Amino acid sequence: MVRGIYTAAMGMLVDWFRLDSTANNLANVDTVGYKKDVPTFSVYNERHVYSSLNKKVPIGNLPYSVVVDRVYVDATDGTLQYTGNPLDLAIVGDGYFSVLRQNEILYTRAGNFKLDAEGFIVNADGFRLLDVNNEPIRFEEGFSIDEEGYVRDEAGNVLSRIAVYSFASQQNLRKIGYTLFSPTEESGPAVLAENFRILPGHVELSNVNAVAELVKMVELQRHFEITQKIVLAEDEMLAKLFSQLATLR
């Protein structure tokens, strides 16, 4: 009975975490360049189950407890939206822009850029966009950006090239905030990408499917309610049992 309460309570904790993750995804459905979170779980308490006919024949393991293992990044592309703003940039193919946050280089698919007071291209947080030499990129009136990431002046002269990096395993990038990422040992280091195009005047929207996330949220809420009822029922049974044991004394 106690184990039943424990198992149900662990199920509630898992549901709670998944609900929180789903709610966060839904909250960022309109965030440019957002990649949804996918939590995974691992079993840490199992019991061997044997056949009822032959107690020596194992038929599998029954998990009693699960914990959050890690949260992966769903790296699938979001829908591209045309804006007409020459500083809005979208990457077609694998790749991430690099931006400088203080002394740290971070990576992002969010291409809703603008200019800071000094004329450098910055992201929504004010972090400067970097070129292939890890230098900030200045952009003036009349400049343009082509599909290969080259920044050109009015005469068509190449001034710099926007850096686009790829990773061996995008799913294992570490998310910082909502749209920034840093590499991990599992993701591999950032390397200059080769197969990509940059579309000026476009942004990549969030890859969250609002309908699918809403359906998932309803399912999780119902499952949470069921496990909650199990906990309450088991608790009432225990209370009744203890009360009866007390009368026997």
mmCIF file of C-alpha atoms in Angstrom:
data_model
loop_
_atom_site.group_PDB
_atom_site.id
_atom_site.type_symbol
_atom_site.label_atom_id
_atom_site.label_comp_id
_atom_site.label_asym_id
_atom_site.label_seq_id
_atom_site.Cartn_x
_atom_site.Cartn_y
_atom_site.Cartn_z
ATOM 1 C CA MET A 1 0.000 0.000 0.000
ATOM 2 C CA VAL A 2 2.812 2.380 0.933
ATOM 3 C CA ARG A 3 4.627 1.440 -2.268
ATOM 4 C CA GLY A 4 1.448 2.241 -4.225
ATOM 5 C CA ILE A 5 1.362 5.744 -2.765
ATOM 6 C CA TYR A 6 5.060 6.173 -3.497
ATOM 7 C CA THR A 7 4.680 5.069 -7.117
ATOM 8 C CA ALA A 8 1.662 7.305 -7.698
ATOM 9 C CA ALA A 9 3.421 10.260 -6.075
ATOM 10 C CA MET A 10 6.431 9.776 -8.345
ATOM 11 C CA GLY A 11 4.047 9.725 -11.292
ATOM 12 C CA MET A 12 2.605 13.056 -10.137
ATOM 13 C CA LEU A 13 6.094 14.577 -9.968
ATOM 14 C CA VAL A 14 6.843 13.412 -13.519
ATOM 15 C CA ASP A 15 3.525 14.809 -14.743
ATOM 16 C CA TRP A 16 4.250 18.093 -12.979
ATOM 17 C CA PHE A 17 7.631 18.429 -14.684
ATOM 18 C CA ARG A 18 6.174 17.548 -18.087
ATOM 19 C CA LEU A 19 3.349 20.031 -17.555
ATOM 20 C CA ASP A 20 5.865 22.737 -16.692
ATOM 21 C CA SER A 21 7.914 21.939 -19.806
ATOM 22 C CA THR A 22 4.802 21.933 -22.019
ATOM 23 C CA ALA A 23 3.616 25.228 -20.558
ATOM 24 C CA ASN A 24 7.037 26.755 -21.243
ATOM 25 C CA ASN A 25 6.873 25.571 -24.850
ATOM 26 C CA LEU A 26 3.404 27.054 -25.264
ATOM 27 C CA ALA A 27 4.511 30.349 -23.718
ATOM 28 C CA ASN A 28 7.206 30.612 -26.402
ATOM 29 C CA VAL A 29 5.094 29.628 -29.388
ATOM 30 C CA ASP A 30 5.598 33.146 -30.810
ATOM 31 C CA THR A 31 9.266 33.514 -29.803
ATOM 32 C CA VAL A 32 11.471 33.850 -32.882
ATOM 33 C CA GLY A 33 14.030 31.042 -33.117
ATOM 34 C CA TYR A 34 12.720 29.139 -30.077
ATOM 35 C CA LYS A 35 13.385 25.384 -30.010
ATOM 36 C CA LYS A 36 11.039 23.358 -27.843
ATOM 37 C CA ASP A 37 12.190 21.369 -24.820
ATOM 38 C CA VAL A 38 11.813 17.576 -24.756
ATOM 39 C CA PRO A 39 12.263 16.119 -21.246
ATOM 40 C CA THR A 40 13.368 12.509 -20.848
ATOM 41 C CA PHE A 41 13.213 10.307 -17.781
ATOM 42 C CA SER A 42 15.059 7.310 -16.403
ATOM 43 C CA VAL A 43 14.040 4.516 -14.040
ATOM 44 C CA TYR A 44 15.961 4.182 -10.780
ATOM 45 C CA ASN A 45 13.820 1.705 -8.855
ATOM 46 C CA GLU A 46 12.739 -1.538 -10.522
ATOM 47 C CA ARG A 47 11.377 -4.851 -9.381
ATOM 48 C CA HIS A 48 11.699 -8.098 -11.310
ATOM 49 C CA VAL A 49 8.343 -9.598 -12.326
ATOM 50 C CA TYR A 50 7.933 -13.366 -12.714
ATOM 51 C CA SER A 51 5.301 -15.563 -14.308
ATOM 52 C CA SER A 52 2.360 -16.478 -12.077
ATOM 53 C CA LEU A 53 2.573 -20.087 -13.347
ATOM 54 C CA ASN A 54 6.298 -20.507 -12.893
ATOM 55 C CA LYS A 55 7.908 -18.231 -10.325
ATOM 56 C CA LYS A 56 11.313 -18.864 -11.850
ATOM 57 C CA VAL A 57 10.403 -17.505 -15.287
ATOM 58 C CA PRO A 58 11.097 -13.727 -15.477
ATOM 59 C CA ILE A 59 8.747 -11.746 -17.690
ATOM 60 C CA GLY A 60 10.270 -8.277 -17.263
ATOM 61 C CA ASN A 61 10.880 -5.413 -14.888
ATOM 62 C CA LEU A 62 8.280 -3.232 -13.237
ATOM 63 C CA PRO A 63 9.476 0.350 -12.680
ATOM 64 C CA TYR A 64 8.411 1.959 -9.409
ATOM 65 C CA SER A 65 10.206 5.277 -9.676
ATOM 66 C CA VAL A 66 11.400 7.556 -12.430
ATOM 67 C CA VAL A 67 13.353 10.786 -12.343
ATOM 68 C CA VAL A 68 14.122 13.493 -14.847
ATOM 69 C CA ASP A 69 17.142 12.380 -16.844
ATOM 70 C CA ARG A 70 17.721 15.460 -18.980
ATOM 71 C CA VAL A 71 15.976 17.951 -21.256
ATOM 72 C CA TYR A 72 16.846 17.698 -24.920
ATOM 73 C CA VAL A 73 16.510 20.390 -27.571
ATOM 74 C CA ASP A 74 14.148 19.666 -30.446
ATOM 75 C CA ALA A 75 16.285 21.053 -33.272
ATOM 76 C CA THR A 76 13.716 20.733 -36.056
ATOM 77 C CA ASP A 77 13.279 23.846 -38.181
ATOM 78 C CA GLY A 78 10.547 26.351 -37.491
ATOM 79 C CA THR A 79 8.417 27.995 -40.180
ATOM 80 C CA LEU A 80 10.009 30.878 -42.065
ATOM 81 C CA GLN A 81 8.154 34.185 -42.055
ATOM 82 C CA TYR A 82 8.774 37.065 -44.430
ATOM 83 C CA THR A 83 9.218 40.444 -42.725
ATOM 84 C CA GLY A 84 10.906 42.598 -45.368
ATOM 85 C CA ASN A 85 13.357 43.914 -42.772
ATOM 86 C CA PRO A 86 16.897 43.578 -44.235
ATOM 87 C CA LEU A 87 18.292 42.892 -40.752
ATOM 88 C CA ASP A 88 15.969 39.945 -40.179
ATOM 89 C CA LEU A 89 17.893 36.816 -41.147
ATOM 90 C CA ALA A 90 16.814 33.180 -41.364
ATOM 91 C CA ILE A 91 19.072 30.185 -41.880
ATOM 92 C CA VAL A 92 17.931 27.537 -44.334
ATOM 93 C CA GLY A 93 19.646 24.262 -43.411
ATOM 94 C CA ASP A 94 21.759 23.354 -40.414
ATOM 95 C CA GLY A 95 23.479 26.196 -38.681
ATOM 96 C CA TYR A 96 23.472 28.794 -35.940
ATOM 97 C CA PHE A 97 24.452 32.445 -35.797
ATOM 98 C CA SER A 98 27.091 33.353 -33.225
ATOM 99 C CA VAL A 99 26.706 36.298 -30.866
ATOM 100 C CA LEU A 100 28.981 37.743 -28.209
ATOM 101 C CA ARG A 101 27.692 37.960 -24.632
ATOM 102 C CA GLN A 102 30.393 39.745 -22.669
ATOM 103 C CA ASN A 103 33.384 37.441 -23.315
ATOM 104 C CA GLU A 104 31.360 34.339 -24.208
ATOM 105 C CA ILE A 105 30.294 33.236 -27.687
ATOM 106 C CA LEU A 106 26.775 31.803 -27.814
ATOM 107 C CA TYR A 107 24.738 30.433 -30.704
ATOM 108 C CA THR A 108 21.201 31.066 -31.893
ATOM 109 C CA ARG A 109 18.676 30.530 -34.676
ATOM 110 C CA ALA A 110 16.827 33.701 -33.723
ATOM 111 C CA GLY A 111 17.590 36.095 -36.567
ATOM 112 C CA ASN A 112 15.502 39.101 -35.541
ATOM 113 C CA PHE A 113 18.471 41.455 -35.498
ATOM 114 C CA LYS A 114 18.707 45.233 -35.210
ATOM 115 C CA LEU A 115 21.393 47.897 -34.901
ATOM 116 C CA ASP A 116 22.818 49.200 -31.646
ATOM 117 C CA ALA A 117 23.804 52.808 -30.990
ATOM 118 C CA GLU A 118 27.210 52.235 -32.603
ATOM 119 C CA GLY A 119 25.834 50.710 -35.786
ATOM 120 C CA PHE A 120 26.648 47.070 -35.006
ATOM 121 C CA ILE A 121 24.183 44.251 -35.695
ATOM 122 C CA VAL A 122 22.812 42.875 -32.415
ATOM 123 C CA ASN A 123 20.183 40.330 -31.404
ATOM 124 C CA ALA A 124 17.072 41.049 -29.321
ATOM 125 C CA ASP A 125 19.183 40.945 -26.134
ATOM 126 C CA GLY A 126 21.740 43.415 -27.476
ATOM 127 C CA PHE A 127 24.480 40.829 -28.090
ATOM 128 C CA ARG A 128 26.542 41.580 -31.190
ATOM 129 C CA LEU A 129 26.439 39.290 -34.223
ATOM 130 C CA LEU A 130 29.866 37.919 -35.165
ATOM 131 C CA ASP A 131 31.580 37.283 -38.484
ATOM 132 C CA VAL A 132 33.832 34.343 -39.407
ATOM 133 C CA ASN A 133 36.710 36.103 -37.611
ATOM 134 C CA ASN A 134 34.648 36.480 -34.420
ATOM 135 C CA GLU A 135 34.428 40.223 -34.968
ATOM 136 C CA PRO A 136 31.245 42.318 -34.564
ATOM 137 C CA ILE A 137 29.588 43.359 -37.808
ATOM 138 C CA ARG A 138 28.870 46.997 -38.551
ATOM 139 C CA PHE A 139 25.969 47.696 -40.896
ATOM 140 C CA GLU A 140 25.265 51.038 -42.538
ATOM 141 C CA GLU A 141 22.606 52.394 -44.849
ATOM 142 C CA GLY A 142 23.008 50.958 -48.325
ATOM 143 C CA PHE A 143 24.719 47.794 -47.102
ATOM 144 C CA SER A 144 23.267 44.398 -47.980
ATOM 145 C CA ILE A 145 23.558 40.741 -46.953
ATOM 146 C CA ASP A 146 23.427 37.955 -49.528
ATOM 147 C CA GLU A 147 22.430 34.288 -49.158
ATOM 148 C CA GLU A 148 25.999 33.219 -48.441
ATOM 149 C CA GLY A 149 26.192 35.635 -45.528
ATOM 150 C CA TYR A 150 28.480 38.178 -47.180
ATOM 151 C CA VAL A 151 27.984 41.771 -46.051
ATOM 152 C CA ARG A 152 28.498 44.162 -48.971
ATOM 153 C CA ASP A 153 28.627 47.919 -49.297
ATOM 154 C CA GLU A 154 26.725 49.987 -51.856
ATOM 155 C CA ALA A 155 29.366 49.226 -54.521
ATOM 156 C CA GLY A 156 29.074 45.485 -53.920
ATOM 157 C CA ASN A 157 32.406 45.168 -52.147
ATOM 158 C CA VAL A 158 32.615 42.407 -49.531
ATOM 159 C CA LEU A 159 33.145 43.848 -46.045
ATOM 160 C CA SER A 160 32.712 40.745 -43.916
ATOM 161 C CA ARG A 161 30.886 37.441 -43.759
ATOM 162 C CA ILE A 162 28.380 36.363 -41.143
ATOM 163 C CA ALA A 163 29.516 33.226 -39.342
ATOM 164 C CA VAL A 164 27.187 30.218 -39.392
ATOM 165 C CA TYR A 165 28.166 27.227 -37.270
ATOM 166 C CA SER A 166 26.965 23.636 -37.092
ATOM 167 C CA PHE A 167 27.247 20.924 -34.433
ATOM 168 C CA ALA A 168 27.559 17.147 -34.590
ATOM 169 C CA SER A 169 24.533 16.767 -32.294
ATOM 170 C CA GLN A 170 22.243 19.779 -32.060
ATOM 171 C CA GLN A 171 19.928 17.970 -29.628
ATOM 172 C CA ASN A 172 22.652 18.029 -27.008
ATOM 173 C CA LEU A 173 23.255 21.771 -27.038
ATOM 174 C CA ARG A 174 22.722 23.467 -23.685
ATOM 175 C CA LYS A 175 19.928 25.997 -23.799
ATOM 176 C CA ILE A 176 20.586 29.368 -22.196
ATOM 177 C CA GLY A 177 17.431 31.398 -21.727
ATOM 178 C CA TYR A 178 14.983 30.895 -24.586
ATOM 179 C CA THR A 179 16.930 31.180 -27.846
ATOM 180 C CA LEU A 180 20.631 30.966 -26.992
ATOM 181 C CA PHE A 181 22.752 27.832 -26.884
ATOM 182 C CA SER A 182 26.238 26.775 -25.847
ATOM 183 C CA PRO A 183 28.070 23.611 -26.938
ATOM 184 C CA THR A 184 28.579 20.592 -24.700
ATOM 185 C CA GLU A 185 30.783 17.526 -24.931
ATOM 186 C CA GLU A 186 27.824 15.603 -26.380
ATOM 187 C CA SER A 187 27.010 18.245 -29.000
ATOM 188 C CA GLY A 188 30.601 18.602 -30.140
ATOM 189 C CA PRO A 189 32.372 21.909 -30.837
ATOM 190 C CA ALA A 190 31.071 24.585 -33.185
ATOM 191 C CA VAL A 191 32.409 24.246 -36.736
ATOM 192 C CA LEU A 192 31.777 26.552 -39.661
ATOM 193 C CA ALA A 193 28.780 25.248 -41.596
ATOM 194 C CA GLU A 194 28.912 24.590 -45.311
ATOM 195 C CA ASN A 195 25.445 23.673 -46.534
ATOM 196 C CA PHE A 196 23.235 26.618 -45.659
ATOM 197 C CA ARG A 197 21.571 29.702 -47.056
ATOM 198 C CA ILE A 198 20.738 32.949 -45.310
ATOM 199 C CA LEU A 199 17.474 34.580 -46.254
ATOM 200 C CA PRO A 200 17.458 38.336 -45.531
ATOM 201 C CA GLY A 201 14.033 39.739 -44.737
ATOM 202 C CA HIS A 202 12.894 36.503 -43.063
ATOM 203 C CA VAL A 203 12.842 35.074 -39.549
ATOM 204 C CA GLU A 204 12.499 31.510 -38.337
ATOM 205 C CA LEU A 205 9.563 31.148 -36.009
ATOM 206 C CA SER A 206 9.287 28.794 -33.040
ATOM 207 C CA ASN A 207 9.066 25.087 -33.876
ATOM 208 C CA VAL A 208 6.349 24.570 -31.255
ATOM 209 C CA ASN A 209 3.094 23.067 -32.553
ATOM 210 C CA ALA A 210 0.552 24.816 -30.353
ATOM 211 C CA VAL A 211 -2.254 22.323 -31.008
ATOM 212 C CA ALA A 212 -0.074 19.297 -30.229
ATOM 213 C CA GLU A 213 1.221 20.925 -27.032
ATOM 214 C CA LEU A 214 -2.303 21.803 -25.901
ATOM 215 C CA VAL A 215 -3.463 18.220 -26.453
ATOM 216 C CA LYS A 216 -0.460 16.980 -24.485
ATOM 217 C CA MET A 217 -1.239 19.390 -21.665
ATOM 218 C CA VAL A 218 -4.826 18.125 -21.381
ATOM 219 C CA GLU A 219 -3.613 14.513 -21.318
ATOM 220 C CA LEU A 220 -1.030 15.301 -18.629
ATOM 221 C CA GLN A 221 -3.569 17.150 -16.493
ATOM 222 C CA ARG A 222 -5.967 14.211 -16.628
ATOM 223 C CA HIS A 223 -3.218 11.735 -15.771
ATOM 224 C CA PHE A 224 -2.111 13.976 -12.892
ATOM 225 C CA GLU A 225 -5.674 14.047 -11.550
ATOM 226 C CA ILE A 226 -5.920 10.237 -11.742
ATOM 227 C CA THR A 227 -2.657 9.674 -9.864
ATOM 228 C CA GLN A 228 -3.698 12.308 -7.337
ATOM 229 C CA LYS A 229 -6.913 10.363 -6.649
ATOM 230 C CA ILE A 230 -4.855 7.191 -6.176
ATOM 231 C CA VAL A 231 -2.685 8.929 -3.588
ATOM 232 C CA LEU A 232 -5.732 10.264 -1.747
ATOM 233 C CA ALA A 233 -7.483 6.874 -1.807
ATOM 234 C CA GLU A 234 -4.386 5.050 -0.551
ATOM 235 C CA ASP A 235 -3.919 7.679 2.151
ATOM 236 C CA GLU A 236 -7.506 7.239 3.343
ATOM 237 C CA MET A 237 -7.051 3.456 3.436
ATOM 238 C CA LEU A 238 -3.870 3.799 5.495
ATOM 239 C CA ALA A 239 -5.565 6.189 7.894
ATOM 240 C CA LYS A 240 -8.443 3.751 8.328
ATOM 241 C CA LEU A 241 -6.026 0.852 8.856
ATOM 242 C CA PHE A 242 -4.047 2.733 11.505
ATOM 243 C CA SER A 243 -7.279 3.720 13.224
ATOM 244 C CA GLN A 244 -8.390 0.083 13.356
ATOM 245 C CA LEU A 245 -5.002 -1.022 14.679
ATOM 246 C CA ALA A 246 -5.232 1.605 17.407
ATOM 247 C CA THR A 247 -8.564 0.189 18.604
ATOM 248 C CA LEU A 248 -7.053 -3.296 18.925
ATOM 249 C CA ARG A 249 -4.769 -2.050 21.655
#
